Tab-separated table of C-alpha atoms in Angstrom:
chain	number	residue	atom	x	y	z
A	578	GLN	CA	-0.036	0.003	0.050
A	579	GLN	CA	2.884	2.321	0.787
A	580	GLN	CA	4.505	1.644	-2.565
A	581	GLN	CA	1.201	2.378	-4.371
A	582	GLN	CA	0.945	5.689	-2.501
A	583	GLN	CA	4.551	6.607	-3.380
A	584	GLN	CA	3.930	5.726	-7.005
A	585	GLN	CA	0.744	7.803	-7.089
A	586	GLN	CA	2.590	10.812	-5.612
A	587	GLN	CA	5.255	10.459	-8.163
A	588	GLN	CA	2.744	10.320	-11.100
A	589	ASN	CA	0.950	13.363	-9.748
A	590	SER	CA	4.191	15.235	-9.289
A	591	GLU	CA	5.459	14.352	-12.861
A	592	ARG	CA	2.032	15.247	-14.342
A	593	CYS	CA	2.064	18.580	-12.544
A	594	GLU	CA	5.655	19.275	-13.577
A	595	ARG	CA	4.821	18.748	-17.253
A	596	SER	CA	1.811	21.010	-17.150
A	597	ARG	CA	2.979	23.982	-15.092
A	598	SER	CA	5.245	26.760	-15.901
A	599	PRO	CA	8.383	26.934	-13.777
A	600	ARG	CA	7.434	30.543	-13.018
A	601	ARG	CA	4.356	32.725	-12.763
A	602	ARG	CA	3.428	34.482	-15.991
A	603	THR	CA	3.989	38.260	-16.099
A	604	GLU	CA	4.178	40.915	-18.765
A	605	VAL	CA	7.594	41.921	-19.820
A	606	VAL	CA	8.253	45.551	-20.720
A	607	HIS	CA	10.536	45.429	-23.630
A	608	GLU	CA	13.503	47.757	-23.128
A	609	VAL	CA	15.201	49.809	-25.723
A	610	VAL	CA	18.944	49.198	-25.743
A	611	THR	CA	21.420	51.658	-27.254
A	612	PRO	CA	24.914	50.174	-27.181
A	613	SER	CA	27.224	52.123	-24.904
A	614	LYS	CA	29.497	52.562	-27.843
A	615	PRO	CA	28.763	52.656	-31.591
A	616	ALA	CA	29.638	49.407	-33.415
A	617	GLN	CA	33.246	49.426	-34.403
A	618	PRO	CA	35.190	47.348	-36.932
A	619	VAL	CA	36.113	43.983	-35.380
A	620	GLN	CA	39.439	44.201	-33.922
A	621	GLU	CA	41.940	41.756	-32.647
A	622	ILE	CA	41.713	40.955	-28.930
A	623	GLN	CA	44.781	42.284	-27.305
A	624	THR	CA	45.640	39.280	-24.941
A	625	PRO	CA	43.615	36.307	-26.047
A	626	PRO	CA	44.862	32.783	-25.427
A	627	LYS	CA	46.537	31.360	-28.403
A	628	VAL	CA	44.260	29.321	-30.756
A	629	HIS	CA	45.595	25.850	-31.155
A	630	HIS	CA	44.728	24.557	-34.648
A	631	SER	CA	44.004	20.881	-34.892
A	632	SER	CA	44.308	19.088	-38.190
A	633	THR	CA	41.242	20.434	-39.959
A	634	VAL	CA	39.017	17.741	-41.451
A	635	PHE	CA	37.564	18.219	-44.859
A	636	ALA	CA	34.972	16.185	-46.652
A	637	PRO	CA	34.677	15.814	-50.418
A	638	GLN	CA	32.285	18.647	-51.370
A	639	ALA	CA	30.514	16.457	-53.941
A	640	ALA	CA	29.410	14.055	-51.124
A	641	VAL	CA	28.121	16.895	-48.947
A	642	PRO	CA	24.484	18.221	-49.399
A	643	VAL	CA	24.557	21.748	-50.748
A	644	GLU	CA	22.966	23.040	-47.525
A	645	LEU	CA	25.914	21.929	-45.507
A	646	GLN	CA	28.676	23.026	-47.848
A	647	ARG	CA	30.898	25.867	-46.602
A	648	LEU	CA	29.639	25.246	-43.022
A	649	LYS	CA	32.544	25.158	-40.579
A	650	ALA	CA	32.594	24.302	-36.789
A	651	TYR	CA	34.729	25.740	-33.972
A	652	VAL	CA	34.969	23.550	-30.880
A	653	VAL	CA	35.577	25.573	-27.603
A	654	ASN	CA	38.053	23.583	-25.380
A	655	LEU	CA	40.127	24.441	-22.327
A	656	ASP	CA	43.843	23.647	-22.843
A	657	ARG	CA	43.666	21.637	-19.605
A	658	ARG	CA	40.776	19.508	-20.781
A	659	ALA	CA	42.572	17.271	-23.427
A	660	ASP	CA	40.238	14.469	-22.444
A	661	ARG	CA	37.318	16.321	-23.653
A	662	TRP	CA	38.890	17.252	-26.898
A	663	ALA	CA	39.864	13.723	-27.524
A	664	ARG	CA	36.234	12.536	-26.913
A	665	CYS	CA	34.719	15.382	-29.040
A	666	GLU	CA	37.079	14.895	-32.033
A	667	ALA	CA	36.357	11.255	-32.097
A	668	LEU	CA	32.628	11.981	-32.147
A	669	LEU	CA	32.934	14.341	-34.964
A	670	GLN	CA	35.175	12.096	-37.126
A	671	LYS	CA	32.691	9.198	-36.659
A	672	GLU	CA	29.312	10.824	-36.635
A	673	THR	CA	29.810	13.999	-38.930
A	674	PRO	CA	32.655	13.122	-41.287
A	675	TRP	CA	31.309	15.781	-43.703
A	676	LEU	CA	31.927	18.605	-41.135
A	677	GLU	CA	35.041	20.760	-41.275
A	678	TYR	CA	36.156	21.648	-37.752
A	679	GLU	CA	38.799	23.434	-35.784
A	680	ARG	CA	39.709	23.374	-32.161
A	681	PHE	CA	39.406	26.776	-30.416
A	682	SER	CA	41.306	27.401	-27.184
A	683	ALA	CA	38.966	28.581	-24.561
A	684	SER	CA	39.485	31.550	-22.241
A	685	ASP	CA	40.302	29.975	-18.706
A	686	GLY	CA	38.696	32.293	-16.245
A	687	SER	CA	40.473	30.829	-13.397
A	688	LYS	CA	43.857	31.647	-14.882
A	689	MET	CA	43.708	34.629	-17.112
A	690	ALA	CA	42.732	38.285	-16.762
A	691	ILE	CA	39.393	38.949	-18.699
A	692	PRO	CA	38.710	42.558	-19.570
A	693	GLU	CA	35.874	43.998	-17.702
A	694	GLU	CA	34.867	46.178	-20.588
A	695	GLU	CA	34.128	42.867	-22.505
A	696	ILE	CA	32.689	40.732	-19.738
A	697	CYS	CA	31.146	42.017	-16.562
A	698	THR	CA	32.013	40.866	-13.116
A	699	VAL	CA	28.660	41.369	-11.499
A	700	TRP	CA	25.254	40.696	-13.144
A	701	ASN	CA	21.647	41.223	-12.097
A	702	THR	CA	19.028	38.491	-12.338
A	703	ARG	CA	16.154	40.893	-13.099
A	704	LYS	CA	16.109	40.000	-16.915
A	705	LYS	CA	16.367	36.235	-16.286
A	706	GLY	CA	13.797	36.581	-13.605
A	707	ASN	CA	11.049	37.017	-16.225
A	708	TYR	CA	11.756	33.525	-17.735
A	709	GLY	CA	13.930	31.645	-15.179
A	710	ASP	CA	13.004	28.833	-12.916
A	711	TYR	CA	13.419	30.647	-9.536
A	712	ASP	CA	10.881	28.559	-7.661
A	713	GLU	CA	11.416	27.793	-4.005
A	714	TRP	CA	9.785	26.042	-1.156
A	715	VAL	CA	8.722	28.486	1.673
A	716	TYR	CA	7.037	27.771	5.055
A	717	ASP	CA	3.299	27.585	4.894
A	718	ALA	CA	2.410	28.851	8.303
A	719	PRO	CA	-0.149	31.634	8.161
A	720	GLY	CA	-0.226	33.944	11.220
A	721	THR	CA	3.320	33.074	12.263
A	722	GLU	CA	6.571	34.804	11.790
A	723	ARG	CA	8.067	32.145	9.591
A	724	ASP	CA	5.189	32.095	7.138
A	725	CYS	CA	6.694	32.517	3.569
A	726	VAL	CA	10.246	32.335	4.859
A	727	PRO	CA	12.363	30.317	2.338
A	728	TRP	CA	13.074	26.708	3.295
A	729	ARG	CA	14.748	25.180	0.245
A	730	TRP	CA	15.014	25.737	-3.538
A	731	LYS	CA	13.024	23.480	-5.770
A	732	GLY	CA	15.223	20.602	-6.646
A	733	GLN	CA	16.731	20.413	-3.289
A	734	GLU	CA	13.922	18.486	-1.637
A	735	PRO	CA	14.957	15.623	0.777
A	736	ALA	CA	15.352	12.305	-1.164
A	737	ASP	CA	13.319	9.273	-0.017
A	738	ASP	CA	16.404	7.833	1.700
A	739	ASP	CA	17.165	11.150	3.568
A	740	LYS	CA	17.998	10.214	7.203
A	741	GLU	CA	16.473	13.353	8.673
A	742	TRP	CA	13.488	14.369	6.662
A	743	ASN	CA	10.366	12.863	4.990
A	744	PHE	CA	8.968	14.970	2.191
A	745	VAL	CA	5.605	14.215	0.774
A	746	VAL	CA	3.912	16.298	-1.922
A	747	ASP	CA	0.193	16.642	-1.738
A	748	ASN	CA	-1.724	14.316	-4.156
A	749	ASP	CA	-3.987	17.121	-5.351
A	750	ASN	CA	-1.568	19.956	-5.344
A	751	CYS	CA	2.096	19.624	-6.510
A	752	ASP	CA	2.834	23.125	-4.977
A	753	ALA	CA	2.181	22.004	-1.487
A	754	ALA	CA	4.020	19.396	0.678
A	755	LEU	CA	4.333	18.063	4.182
A	756	VAL	CA	7.702	17.831	5.774
A	757	THR	CA	8.267	15.577	8.762
A	758	ASN	CA	11.351	15.032	10.955
A	759	LYS	CA	11.992	11.359	11.084
A	760	ILE	CA	13.523	11.498	14.542
A	761	THR	CA	11.331	13.942	16.428
A	762	LYS	CA	8.213	13.386	14.194
A	763	ASN	CA	7.684	17.148	14.180
A	764	ALA	CA	5.923	18.246	10.985
A	765	PHE	CA	5.417	21.443	9.142
A	766	ARG	CA	3.870	22.416	5.780
A	767	VAL	CA	5.669	24.145	2.831
A	768	LYS	CA	4.495	25.713	-0.352
A	769	ARG	CA	6.194	26.241	-3.729
A	770	VAL	CA	6.274	29.962	-4.925
A	771	PHE	CA	8.183	32.044	-7.332
A	772	ALA	CA	11.169	33.904	-5.555
A	773	GLU	CA	10.031	37.275	-6.668
A	774	ARG	CA	13.071	38.974	-5.365
A	775	TYR	CA	15.026	37.527	-8.228
A	776	ARG	CA	12.846	39.431	-10.721
A	777	THR	CA	12.036	42.602	-8.749
A	778	PRO	CA	14.402	44.298	-8.121
A	779	GLY	CA	16.767	41.326	-9.104
A	780	GLN	CA	19.713	39.926	-7.151
A	781	ASP	CA	23.190	41.090	-7.936
A	782	GLN	CA	25.531	38.108	-8.357
A	783	LYS	CA	29.201	37.844	-8.939
A	784	MET	CA	29.813	36.039	-12.110
A	785	SER	CA	31.914	32.873	-11.510
A	786	ALA	CA	35.307	32.440	-13.067
A	787	GLY	CA	33.929	29.691	-15.341
A	788	GLU	CA	31.056	31.797	-16.458
A	789	ARG	CA	33.304	34.686	-17.319
A	790	GLY	CA	35.699	32.424	-19.120
A	791	CYS	CA	32.867	30.746	-21.130
A	792	ALA	CA	31.320	34.182	-22.010
A	793	HIS	CA	34.742	35.498	-23.209
A	794	SER	CA	35.378	32.374	-25.317
A	795	HIS	CA	32.086	32.912	-27.062
A	796	ARG	CA	32.595	36.543	-27.518
A	797	ARG	CA	36.139	35.938	-29.118
A	798	LEU	CA	34.475	33.415	-31.493
A	799	TRP	CA	31.848	35.920	-32.536
A	800	GLU	CA	34.672	38.084	-33.741
A	801	ILE	CA	35.737	35.350	-36.058
A	802	VAL	CA	32.138	34.676	-37.105
A	803	ALA	CA	31.652	38.283	-37.896
A	804	GLN	CA	34.534	38.315	-40.455
A	805	ARG	CA	33.347	35.130	-42.210
A	806	LYS	CA	30.924	35.195	-45.192
A	807	GLN	CA	28.952	32.057	-44.159
A	808	PRO	CA	27.256	30.865	-40.899
A	809	THR	CA	29.493	29.112	-38.517
A	810	ILE	CA	28.830	26.247	-36.078
A	811	ILE	CA	29.925	26.829	-32.569
A	812	LEU	CA	30.261	23.657	-30.385
A	813	GLU	CA	31.381	23.251	-26.760
A	814	ASP	CA	33.677	20.220	-26.039
A	815	ASP	CA	30.955	18.352	-24.140
A	816	VAL	CA	28.601	18.214	-27.053
A	817	GLN	CA	26.992	14.886	-27.828
A	818	PHE	CA	25.080	13.714	-31.042
A	819	CYS	CA	24.254	10.228	-29.737
A	820	PHE	CA	21.540	10.227	-27.052
A	821	GLU	CA	18.071	8.800	-26.508
A	822	ALA	CA	15.326	10.763	-28.453
A	823	SER	CA	12.712	12.679	-26.685
A	824	GLU	CA	10.251	10.053	-27.860
A	825	PRO	CA	11.823	6.768	-26.639
A	826	THR	CA	10.099	4.740	-29.403
A	827	LEU	CA	12.318	6.581	-31.890
A	828	GLY	CA	15.449	5.076	-30.387
A	829	TRP	CA	18.688	7.008	-30.233
A	830	ASN	CA	19.764	10.142	-32.120
A	831	ASN	CA	23.084	9.897	-33.833
A	832	GLY	CA	25.148	11.687	-36.403
A	833	GLY	CA	22.848	10.560	-39.231
A	834	VAL	CA	19.884	12.079	-37.413
A	835	PHE	CA	21.816	15.238	-36.636
A	836	THR	CA	22.720	15.727	-40.399
A	837	GLU	CA	19.252	14.935	-41.665
A	838	ARG	CA	17.478	17.209	-39.226
A	839	LEU	CA	20.093	19.967	-39.802
A	840	ILE	CA	19.376	19.931	-43.487
A	841	LEU	CA	15.705	20.095	-42.955
A	842	ALA	CA	16.117	23.003	-40.526
A	843	LEU	CA	18.206	24.951	-42.920
A	844	ARG	CA	15.666	24.486	-45.671
A	845	GLU	CA	12.767	25.599	-43.415
A	846	ALA	CA	14.369	28.507	-41.542
A	847	PRO	CA	13.410	31.975	-42.700
A	848	LYS	CA	16.002	33.660	-44.990
A	849	ASP	CA	16.888	36.172	-42.254
A	850	TRP	CA	17.512	33.787	-39.475
A	851	GLU	CA	20.496	34.722	-37.279
A	852	VAL	CA	20.924	31.980	-34.737
A	853	LEU	CA	19.917	28.212	-34.767
A	854	TYR	CA	20.174	26.413	-31.515
A	855	LEU	CA	21.116	22.795	-32.181
A	856	GLY	CA	20.690	21.855	-28.444
A	857	TRP	CA	18.467	23.754	-26.204
A	858	SER	CA	16.155	23.950	-23.120
A	859	GLY	CA	13.517	26.530	-22.355
A	860	TRP	CA	10.773	28.556	-23.956
A	861	ARG	CA	10.198	28.149	-27.777
A	862	GLY	CA	7.421	27.859	-30.432
A	863	GLY	CA	4.921	25.424	-29.117
A	864	ASN	CA	5.775	26.162	-25.496
A	865	TYR	CA	6.085	30.010	-25.096
A	866	CYS	CA	6.219	31.645	-21.685
A	867	ILE	CA	4.829	35.123	-22.696
A	868	LEU	CA	4.433	35.176	-26.381
A	869	GLU	CA	0.936	34.099	-27.538
A	870	GLU	CA	1.573	33.731	-31.218
A	871	LYS	CA	1.307	30.327	-33.053
A	872	CYS	CA	4.235	28.347	-34.388
A	873	TYR	CA	3.924	25.434	-36.493
A	874	GLY	CA	7.514	24.663	-37.713
A	875	LYS	CA	8.358	21.067	-38.375
A	876	ALA	CA	12.205	21.247	-38.067
A	877	VAL	CA	12.657	24.800	-36.463
A	878	ARG	CA	10.606	26.794	-33.951
A	879	LYS	CA	11.092	30.467	-32.893
A	880	ALA	CA	13.184	30.791	-29.734
A	881	GLU	CA	11.594	32.946	-27.045
A	882	TYR	CA	14.208	32.363	-24.269
A	883	VAL	CA	16.290	29.248	-24.388
A	884	TRP	CA	19.340	28.181	-22.490
A	885	THR	CA	22.714	26.442	-23.185
A	886	THR	CA	25.404	27.323	-25.781
A	887	VAL	CA	26.527	23.648	-26.337
A	888	ALA	CA	25.762	23.793	-30.062
A	889	TYR	CA	24.535	26.609	-32.244
A	890	ILE	CA	24.856	28.159	-35.676
A	891	MET	CA	25.399	31.901	-35.999
A	892	THR	CA	25.442	34.196	-39.008
A	893	PRO	CA	27.998	37.049	-39.424
A	894	VAL	CA	25.026	39.474	-39.009
A	895	ALA	CA	24.170	38.096	-35.627
A	896	ALA	CA	27.809	38.054	-34.515
A	897	ARG	CA	28.199	41.751	-35.400
A	898	LYS	CA	25.056	42.523	-33.603
A	899	LEU	CA	25.996	40.825	-30.464
A	900	LEU	CA	29.472	42.277	-30.296
A	901	ALA	CA	27.998	45.833	-30.586
A	902	LEU	CA	25.705	44.988	-27.526
A	903	ALA	CA	28.264	43.187	-25.525
A	904	ARG	CA	30.196	46.201	-24.229
A	905	PRO	CA	30.375	44.547	-21.756
A	906	MET	CA	28.318	41.316	-21.749
A	907	ASP	CA	26.096	41.880	-18.750
A	908	GLN	CA	25.011	38.324	-18.144
A	909	PRO	CA	26.315	34.743	-18.552
A	910	VAL	CA	26.466	34.173	-22.278
A	911	ASP	CA	23.392	31.957	-22.665
A	912	GLU	CA	21.332	34.419	-20.664
A	913	PHE	CA	22.761	37.249	-22.790
A	914	MET	CA	21.748	35.648	-26.075
A	915	ALA	CA	18.378	34.506	-24.759
A	916	TRP	CA	17.464	37.924	-23.507
A	917	GLU	CA	18.360	39.530	-26.829
A	918	ALA	CA	16.073	36.994	-28.661
A	919	SER	CA	13.151	37.609	-26.082
A	920	GLN	CA	13.395	41.344	-26.828
A	921	GLY	CA	13.179	40.738	-30.646
A	922	ARG	CA	16.693	41.959	-31.322
A	923	LEU	CA	18.080	38.502	-32.278
A	924	LYS	CA	16.265	36.278	-34.751
A	925	SER	CA	16.789	32.973	-33.009
A	926	PHE	CA	15.271	29.592	-33.547
A	927	VAL	CA	15.631	26.136	-32.111
A	928	VAL	CA	16.160	23.031	-34.281
A	929	THR	CA	13.893	20.225	-33.199
A	930	SER	CA	14.413	16.479	-33.351
A	931	GLU	CA	11.518	14.187	-34.592
A	932	GLY	CA	10.203	13.501	-31.197
A	933	ASP	CA	10.281	17.006	-29.665
A	934	GLY	CA	6.666	17.731	-29.028
A	935	ASP	CA	5.309	20.771	-27.439
A	936	ASP	CA	5.575	19.251	-24.112
A	937	VAL	CA	9.371	18.840	-24.297
A	938	TRP	CA	11.412	21.243	-22.264
A	939	ALA	CA	14.839	20.277	-23.521
A	940	GLY	CA	15.342	19.059	-27.017
A	941	GLY	CA	17.196	19.453	-30.267
A	942	ILE	CA	19.666	17.376	-32.369
A	943	ALA	CA	22.608	17.940	-29.968
A	944	ALA	CA	22.992	17.483	-26.158
A	945	GLN	CA	25.462	17.734	-23.426
A	946	ASN	CA	27.586	14.593	-22.647
A	947	ASP	CA	27.568	14.788	-18.911
A	948	PHE	CA	25.511	17.942	-17.887
A	949	ILE	CA	25.519	17.161	-14.211
A	950	GLY	CA	28.640	15.218	-13.491
A	951	ASP	CA	31.434	16.994	-15.432
A	952	SER	CA	31.072	20.834	-15.591
A	953	ASP	CA	33.999	23.327	-15.426
A	954	ILE	CA	31.519	26.084	-14.831
A	955	GLN	CA	29.871	27.005	-11.523
A	956	LYS	CA	26.526	28.636	-11.941
A	957	SER	CA	26.397	31.775	-9.959
A	958	ASP	CA	22.700	31.826	-9.455
A	959	GLY	CA	22.421	28.071	-8.568
A	960	GLY	CA	21.451	25.390	-11.107
A	961	MET	CA	20.867	21.709	-11.450
A	962	GLN	CA	24.497	20.948	-10.657
A	963	GLY	CA	23.800	22.083	-7.067
A	964	ASP	CA	25.878	25.265	-7.123
A	965	SER	CA	25.113	27.710	-4.284
A	966	CYS	CA	23.815	31.088	-5.409
A	967	ASP	CA	24.457	32.510	-1.908
A	968	SER	CA	28.232	32.093	-2.323
A	969	PHE	CA	28.085	34.476	-5.396
A	970	ALA	CA	25.681	37.009	-3.814
A	971	VAL	CA	27.031	40.577	-3.722
């Protein structure tokens, strides 16, 4: 009977998670941004890490579909992570032999000085707060001093085998739960709410060394993209093309699926597209947060606010636009790109895999190889990796 109750609670929780937004809906006032400096011709970074060129791989052009010809990929890789480069290069050679690629030496935020005029040191969560998952559990004790006092972030609930606490979500309300001390048997109720302080007025957070290094690496790559005539693929060294499809009956994605869906996406995307996210999570056509327009794309959907920079394609126009705005970049790089898309200043789209229905939160034709277990980047506002936002609070 206890197992049946636990299974029922789990089903209710999962059903609720799929149907609810990770934040309360609000209207966003679109800001008008004037770059602090007029766009200047792209110049050389004065003190960038040296770019290590790998043996670039070329495929016979006759064997490559016309949509993929002249595409080139740059792979962001820290010099101290030769293991990641070896895995990624083996993946590219096996799964996408048609793709020309080059290793790009990443900026190591823990070892180099990154110019503050290019990447900020402190950022505010106000913009992300309109879209981000800042849900937390607070005490539900009306009439007492601890009513609405934060208890834990969503995702940090005690596990079933926790030695101290028993955490049970209500069957009829996934935003309410009963917490019981296993030793003293004392119990209290909690409720899940959006942490409004992260949106209004927003929290100032020190950007982690890894976040600044990641942002600087992408910004340096945008300078290369801006000088090219064709769109450029940007990959991070933990990219993965082989993973289980969103719809399990479809089996596993691989390089063949990646190539086929990329061709379809490039054919379907509007002529003036600027960014195509190959791997993504967040708000997009079919699952918007604030936008109310319809989106019926088969291989691409409009990006409203999506996260991750593990794999995307960028046009020279987009690169020049972002470089003009990033003076300095005032958020972690994925937040910076997502915000510009949400404000209509960057024409961004997500590439979908065959099984990516409207109920899929994270999808695409690329994924991260080990998102939880092997990250060189601490998230200054928390995150699924369990980083502490309090340690980065200003």
